[in-house]
DNA sequence: CATGAATGAGTTTTCATTCAT
DNA sequence: AATGAATGAAAACTCATTCAT
């Protein structure tokens, strides 16, 4: 499940308790990595800080992840998998609904996940614009599957005539851009009372009808 | 004019030729920094590489900029100043026009600048989400003035009833998000034939009317 | 105990062996620093050389001391603490003796320490004359406690009428100057057979009676 | 006269005015070097700072002195020559006097010179303890000629039975040490009103009779 | 397995010296 | 001769990674 984990026995070892403890440690490290990578930036984050944050020693981090790169990839893969699972569930659940409802459900799920994993969001954004980074599946690829869901959704909207076809190749990018705009806005918003996910209807209305009077 | 430059004589020294050469070198360094910071990422970029790219030695870079941070800030300040000047000119030029035309003019200017300074755009994006970064004018602050123009423009649109007032506090963020979406899209577009700035009408239409049928 | 040490656990960590090894390494680094700082001069000494001398890598030096300055301060603090402890012991031991004996005991202790830590002496001297050096406990401050002992001793001599009161404010400085003169002399002496400490009686006689016939 | 000066025409060029200007510049540089070397330390002083202090550009410094080392040596040589000339004059003047008077005259001259060239004093002290510094005539050598005068004087005192012969090999070192003690004391003295040279009688009395009651 | 001290390659930064103008 | 920008070797410091305990 975690493609970067190291020394993980292919089949569960005889001891399920040890198994569980190991997984727990790994989870803790991933959580710490998310925090630290986001707080200090992907490049500035130090392995020692991640270890401290996780409450273990550096050595232990290396017992769970081959190297720094693997840890970052593992983190992104984990969060991405969670998000994609949620999105797929949302798409599934709203399968028969009219497009606007489906879109709102989807948007809401997206915002919820980003809100509860803001650091993940930061990391993804940081890498998003970097072209052809040396030999890693980082950056955009981290969002590739999400993008595919968005594209799928937009195709559906087009088929249902809920979306204009002129300029349609931009819909996914503009939708994601708007979502991102809302996210960034909330980072600086003075009123953090309202959960971000409640913005979903506003966002959808904007996406479908625009800001014009 | 360049707040980060070092040893820059307060009044032009007696020698205007030397003066000009010095400025030329500084410009060359800033250009190289833009390229390298964007290509390798703000944190991974090495001063040596920037120097090589500029065709000078490291020492020369340090003759012009106090340190790495100053170079980055100087670069951002330079590009931002150019962009803001262009935006203000656009706002000025379209002063009497109806809102949609003004918005398109503005959007077009924004896209043009980003297109001709894609690396700058990359750098700004990279820092945009990082909160409270150590006492620098980096990241979001780099775009603060641009944001102010957008807000100003949106206020105008509202006053002219060209924009809905419901959800209006999000318009600037959503506008910038959409612009950003178009930018990122173009980074991965297979057909880079059409200049990005030509997307301005599409973008404006999307912003005002949405993607709905 | 060592104010400059880094990462030093507040309470001894669970592992006393590791503890001891760590301390041993620190001691080795301090010894190497003393040698190298003295041999090459405080400013010319290179961290790499100190590391080599100590038989460790640079990184290890930095694991034990925050930076170059801390290492120097740590070294001075360590040696000064040793010296002050010795001096206090000497003063204690000679508590009831007549002043000349006490002075000789003190002088002897001073010379012994300087002889066995000549490099330390060199470093102290090098900084002694520099006024208001950037916010460090270097230079004169390194000897402040020693000076205080000397002043204390002189006060005692005055009280006991063993010293003239005219020009008394100079006695500490002149005493230290004479000690220093003897030290420097021994640096260039061709006959290093006699340990420096044996000069104590001569020094005391000079200090009390002068060089006059 | 200045053994380190560069490009200095062996015989005065045809133009005595230019000659004088050149010498004036050199003097100014030496003065600046004295200040800066003393203020920042021999190793930390930067050529740029010396140039600024002298009111010329770095290039000009290099037009007058081969390199950094030459500048330092030139400075030391210049000051030493002045001091030695003064000392010799003092010895000459007091040729027939009784030893104590001669000693006082000598001491006074020494203190005067150090007082008006405190920076020089600092530099000399800084190098004094460094043994066998790489291939330079620096440090102690800077004082060698002074030491020789002191030795000469002490020999005279011995011959005249004004000084004890027991422990006589230490007299020069102890004398210089006492002078140095007085100097350092004055650096930290709260009452800088009295010129240091007035301390000469006290110093001589101490040297001859000691501090004992 | 966990630990954390040791390692050393890789970066930033400084500054004496050169040289075209 | 004076200038000051350019040079690049040298030094301080960082941090991912290893490995003995």
Tab-separated table of C-alpha atoms in Angstrom, chain C residues 3-209:
chain	number	residue	atom	x	y	z
C	3	UNK	CA	28.376	26.598	28.348
C	4	UNK	CA	29.101	26.239	24.662
C	5	UNK	CA	28.361	22.592	24.186
C	6	UNK	CA	25.461	21.755	21.941
C	7	UNK	CA	22.784	19.119	22.070
C	8	UNK	CA	24.150	18.150	25.420
C	9	UNK	CA	21.400	16.288	27.208
C	10	UNK	CA	20.222	18.160	30.273
C	11	UNK	CA	20.195	15.010	32.291
C	12	UNK	CA	22.415	12.139	31.410
C	13	UNK	CA	20.661	10.130	28.758
C	14	UNK	CA	19.851	6.527	29.415
C	15	UNK	CA	23.185	5.371	28.063
C	16	UNK	CA	26.161	6.133	30.263
C	17	UNK	CA	28.653	4.606	27.871
C	18	UNK	CA	27.586	6.784	24.968
C	19	UNK	CA	27.648	9.628	27.434
C	20	UNK	CA	31.260	8.979	28.276
C	21	UNK	CA	32.310	8.616	24.674
C	22	UNK	CA	30.630	11.880	23.804
C	23	UNK	CA	32.462	13.666	26.599
C	24	UNK	CA	35.712	12.113	25.480
C	25	UNK	CA	35.208	13.394	21.967
C	26	UNK	CA	34.414	16.876	23.248
C	27	UNK	CA	37.564	16.859	25.353
C	28	UNK	CA	39.596	15.787	22.387
C	29	UNK	CA	38.171	18.588	20.273
C	30	UNK	CA	38.889	21.184	22.924
C	31	UNK	CA	42.465	19.972	23.214
C	32	UNK	CA	42.916	20.103	19.470
C	33	UNK	CA	41.411	23.563	19.338
C	34	UNK	CA	43.847	24.794	21.961
C	35	UNK	CA	46.760	23.483	19.975
C	36	UNK	CA	45.643	24.776	16.612
C	37	UNK	CA	44.333	28.132	17.769
C	38	UNK	CA	47.644	28.785	19.446
C	39	UNK	CA	49.836	27.463	16.661
C	40	UNK	CA	48.136	29.284	13.814
C	41	UNK	CA	46.631	32.186	15.656
C	42	UNK	CA	43.036	32.651	16.641
C	43	UNK	CA	42.032	34.067	13.287
C	44	UNK	CA	44.053	31.878	10.989
C	45	UNK	CA	43.139	28.553	12.564
C	46	UNK	CA	40.888	26.517	10.319
C	47	UNK	CA	38.081	24.337	11.539
C	48	UNK	CA	39.253	21.530	9.312
C	49	UNK	CA	42.643	21.569	10.951
C	50	UNK	CA	41.129	21.429	14.382
C	51	UNK	CA	38.998	18.509	13.327
C	52	UNK	CA	41.980	16.648	11.889
C	53	UNK	CA	44.026	17.346	14.970
C	54	UNK	CA	41.214	15.909	17.063
C	55	UNK	CA	40.933	12.921	14.776
C	56	UNK	CA	37.337	13.582	13.833
C	57	UNK	CA	35.528	15.143	10.896
C	58	UNK	CA	34.395	18.760	10.733
C	59	UNK	CA	30.828	17.697	11.151
C	60	UNK	CA	31.639	16.211	14.504
C	61	UNK	CA	33.148	19.451	15.690
C	62	UNK	CA	29.919	21.144	14.758
C	63	UNK	CA	27.949	18.462	16.541
C	64	UNK	CA	29.666	19.536	19.725
C	65	UNK	CA	29.989	23.268	19.243
C	66	UNK	CA	27.517	25.615	17.645
C	67	UNK	CA	30.157	27.441	15.651
C	68	UNK	CA	33.751	28.609	15.601
C	69	UNK	CA	33.114	31.248	18.212
C	70	UNK	CA	31.509	28.776	20.583
C	71	UNK	CA	34.443	26.454	20.259
C	72	UNK	CA	36.862	29.203	21.152
C	73	UNK	CA	34.738	30.365	24.032
C	74	UNK	CA	34.278	26.821	25.232
C	75	UNK	CA	38.008	26.277	25.197
C	76	UNK	CA	38.743	29.480	27.072
C	77	UNK	CA	35.994	28.811	29.571
C	78	UNK	CA	37.288	25.320	30.234
C	79	UNK	CA	40.879	26.350	30.787
C	80	UNK	CA	39.936	29.382	32.785
C	81	UNK	CA	37.770	27.287	35.058
C	82	UNK	CA	40.663	24.919	35.674
C	83	UNK	CA	43.040	27.759	36.390
C	84	UNK	CA	40.670	29.563	38.703
C	85	UNK	CA	40.038	26.363	40.610
C	86	UNK	CA	43.774	25.895	41.060
C	87	UNK	CA	44.284	29.470	42.131
C	88	UNK	CA	41.489	29.289	44.651
C	89	UNK	CA	42.945	26.101	46.034
C	90	UNK	CA	46.311	27.832	46.357
C	91	UNK	CA	44.802	30.804	48.124
C	92	UNK	CA	42.920	28.490	50.448
C	93	UNK	CA	45.954	26.383	51.224
C	94	UNK	CA	48.093	29.402	52.017
C	95	UNK	CA	45.367	31.142	53.969
C	96	UNK	CA	47.293	31.648	57.167
C	97	UNK	CA	50.764	32.142	55.756
C	98	UNK	CA	52.628	35.424	55.610
C	99	UNK	CA	52.015	37.376	52.433
C	100	UNK	CA	55.247	36.560	50.587
C	101	UNK	CA	54.668	32.840	50.940
C	102	UNK	CA	51.114	33.162	49.833
C	103	UNK	CA	52.179	35.229	46.843
C	104	UNK	CA	54.774	32.683	45.889
C	105	UNK	CA	52.289	29.855	46.091
C	106	UNK	CA	49.932	31.820	43.906
C	107	UNK	CA	52.610	32.740	41.392
C	108	UNK	CA	53.798	29.206	41.190
C	109	UNK	CA	50.293	27.951	40.472
C	110	UNK	CA	49.864	30.569	37.780
C	111	UNK	CA	53.142	29.684	36.108
C	112	UNK	CA	52.425	25.991	36.294
C	113	UNK	CA	49.108	26.350	34.611
C	114	UNK	CA	50.481	28.592	31.922
C	115	UNK	CA	53.342	26.243	31.349
C	116	UNK	CA	51.120	23.244	30.894
C	117	UNK	CA	48.709	25.249	28.768
C	118	UNK	CA	51.000	27.536	26.874
C	119	UNK	CA	48.610	27.607	23.941
C	120	UNK	CA	45.886	28.878	26.221
C	121	UNK	CA	48.202	31.588	27.385
C	122	UNK	CA	48.935	32.571	23.803
C	123	UNK	CA	45.276	32.860	22.999
C	124	UNK	CA	44.522	34.935	26.043
C	125	UNK	CA	47.380	37.294	25.326
C	126	UNK	CA	46.328	37.668	21.744
C	127	UNK	CA	42.931	38.938	22.769
C	128	UNK	CA	43.981	40.875	25.819
C	129	UNK	CA	44.560	44.196	24.189
C	130	UNK	CA	41.570	44.256	21.896
C	131	UNK	CA	38.975	46.621	23.242
C	132	UNK	CA	35.261	46.041	23.051
C	133	UNK	CA	35.366	43.059	20.825
C	134	UNK	CA	31.988	42.113	19.375
C	135	UNK	CA	29.841	40.847	22.205
C	136	UNK	CA	31.948	37.932	23.278
C	137	UNK	CA	33.444	36.880	26.517
C	138	UNK	CA	36.762	36.804	24.776
C	139	UNK	CA	39.944	38.662	25.437
C	140	UNK	CA	40.321	40.304	28.743
C	141	UNK	CA	37.117	38.899	30.054
C	142	UNK	CA	38.719	35.517	29.730
C	143	UNK	CA	41.075	36.574	32.461
C	144	UNK	CA	38.679	38.635	34.497
C	145	UNK	CA	38.312	36.049	37.200
C	146	UNK	CA	42.029	35.594	37.397
C	147	UNK	CA	42.476	39.311	37.708
C	148	UNK	CA	39.971	39.372	40.501
C	149	UNK	CA	42.060	36.840	42.428
C	150	UNK	CA	45.138	38.940	41.909
C	151	UNK	CA	43.362	42.023	43.132
C	152	UNK	CA	42.110	40.152	46.135
C	153	UNK	CA	45.616	39.025	46.915
C	154	UNK	CA	47.041	42.502	46.563
C	155	UNK	CA	44.396	43.922	48.846
C	156	UNK	CA	45.466	41.383	51.398
C	157	UNK	CA	49.091	42.363	51.002
C	158	UNK	CA	48.196	45.994	51.531
C	159	UNK	CA	46.195	45.203	54.617
C	160	UNK	CA	49.076	43.251	56.017
C	161	UNK	CA	51.414	46.139	55.261
C	162	UNK	CA	53.427	43.843	53.081
C	163	UNK	CA	52.887	46.175	50.140
C	164	UNK	CA	53.374	49.875	49.771
C	165	UNK	CA	50.147	51.789	49.418
C	166	UNK	CA	51.581	54.444	47.139
C	167	UNK	CA	50.850	53.481	43.542
C	168	UNK	CA	48.885	50.507	44.800
C	169	UNK	CA	46.297	50.700	42.062
C	170	UNK	CA	48.983	49.492	39.699
C	171	UNK	CA	50.110	46.445	41.690
C	172	UNK	CA	47.752	43.971	40.040
C	173	UNK	CA	48.636	45.161	36.546
C	174	UNK	CA	52.356	45.225	37.311
C	175	UNK	CA	52.267	41.800	38.889
C	176	UNK	CA	50.499	40.334	35.889
C	177	UNK	CA	52.862	42.191	33.607
C	178	UNK	CA	55.856	40.706	35.348
C	179	UNK	CA	54.390	37.219	35.182
C	180	UNK	CA	53.718	37.749	31.536
C	181	UNK	CA	57.269	39.003	31.014
C	182	UNK	CA	58.610	35.831	32.556
C	183	UNK	CA	56.357	33.756	30.367
C	184	UNK	CA	57.397	35.462	27.173
C	185	UNK	CA	61.015	35.215	28.237
C	186	UNK	CA	60.708	31.485	28.678
C	187	UNK	CA	59.275	31.189	25.186
C	188	UNK	CA	62.603	32.316	23.814
C	189	UNK	CA	64.858	30.918	26.445
C	190	UNK	CA	67.521	28.571	25.168
C	191	UNK	CA	67.605	26.584	28.409
C	192	UNK	CA	64.143	25.206	28.879
C	193	UNK	CA	65.508	22.669	31.316
C	194	UNK	CA	64.231	24.402	34.421
C	195	UNK	CA	60.465	24.315	34.703
C	196	UNK	CA	58.981	27.749	34.600
C	197	UNK	CA	57.285	27.335	37.969
C	198	UNK	CA	60.666	27.340	39.642
C	199	UNK	CA	60.971	30.950	38.680
C	200	UNK	CA	58.268	31.808	41.184
C	201	UNK	CA	60.649	32.793	44.007
C	202	UNK	CA	62.637	35.037	41.673
C	203	UNK	CA	59.468	36.624	40.436
C	204	UNK	CA	58.154	37.246	43.925
C	205	UNK	CA	61.462	38.697	45.019
C	206	UNK	CA	61.410	40.987	42.014
C	207	UNK	CA	57.857	42.017	42.656
C	208	UNK	CA	58.481	42.802	46.325
C	209	UNK	CA	62.023	44.162	46.245
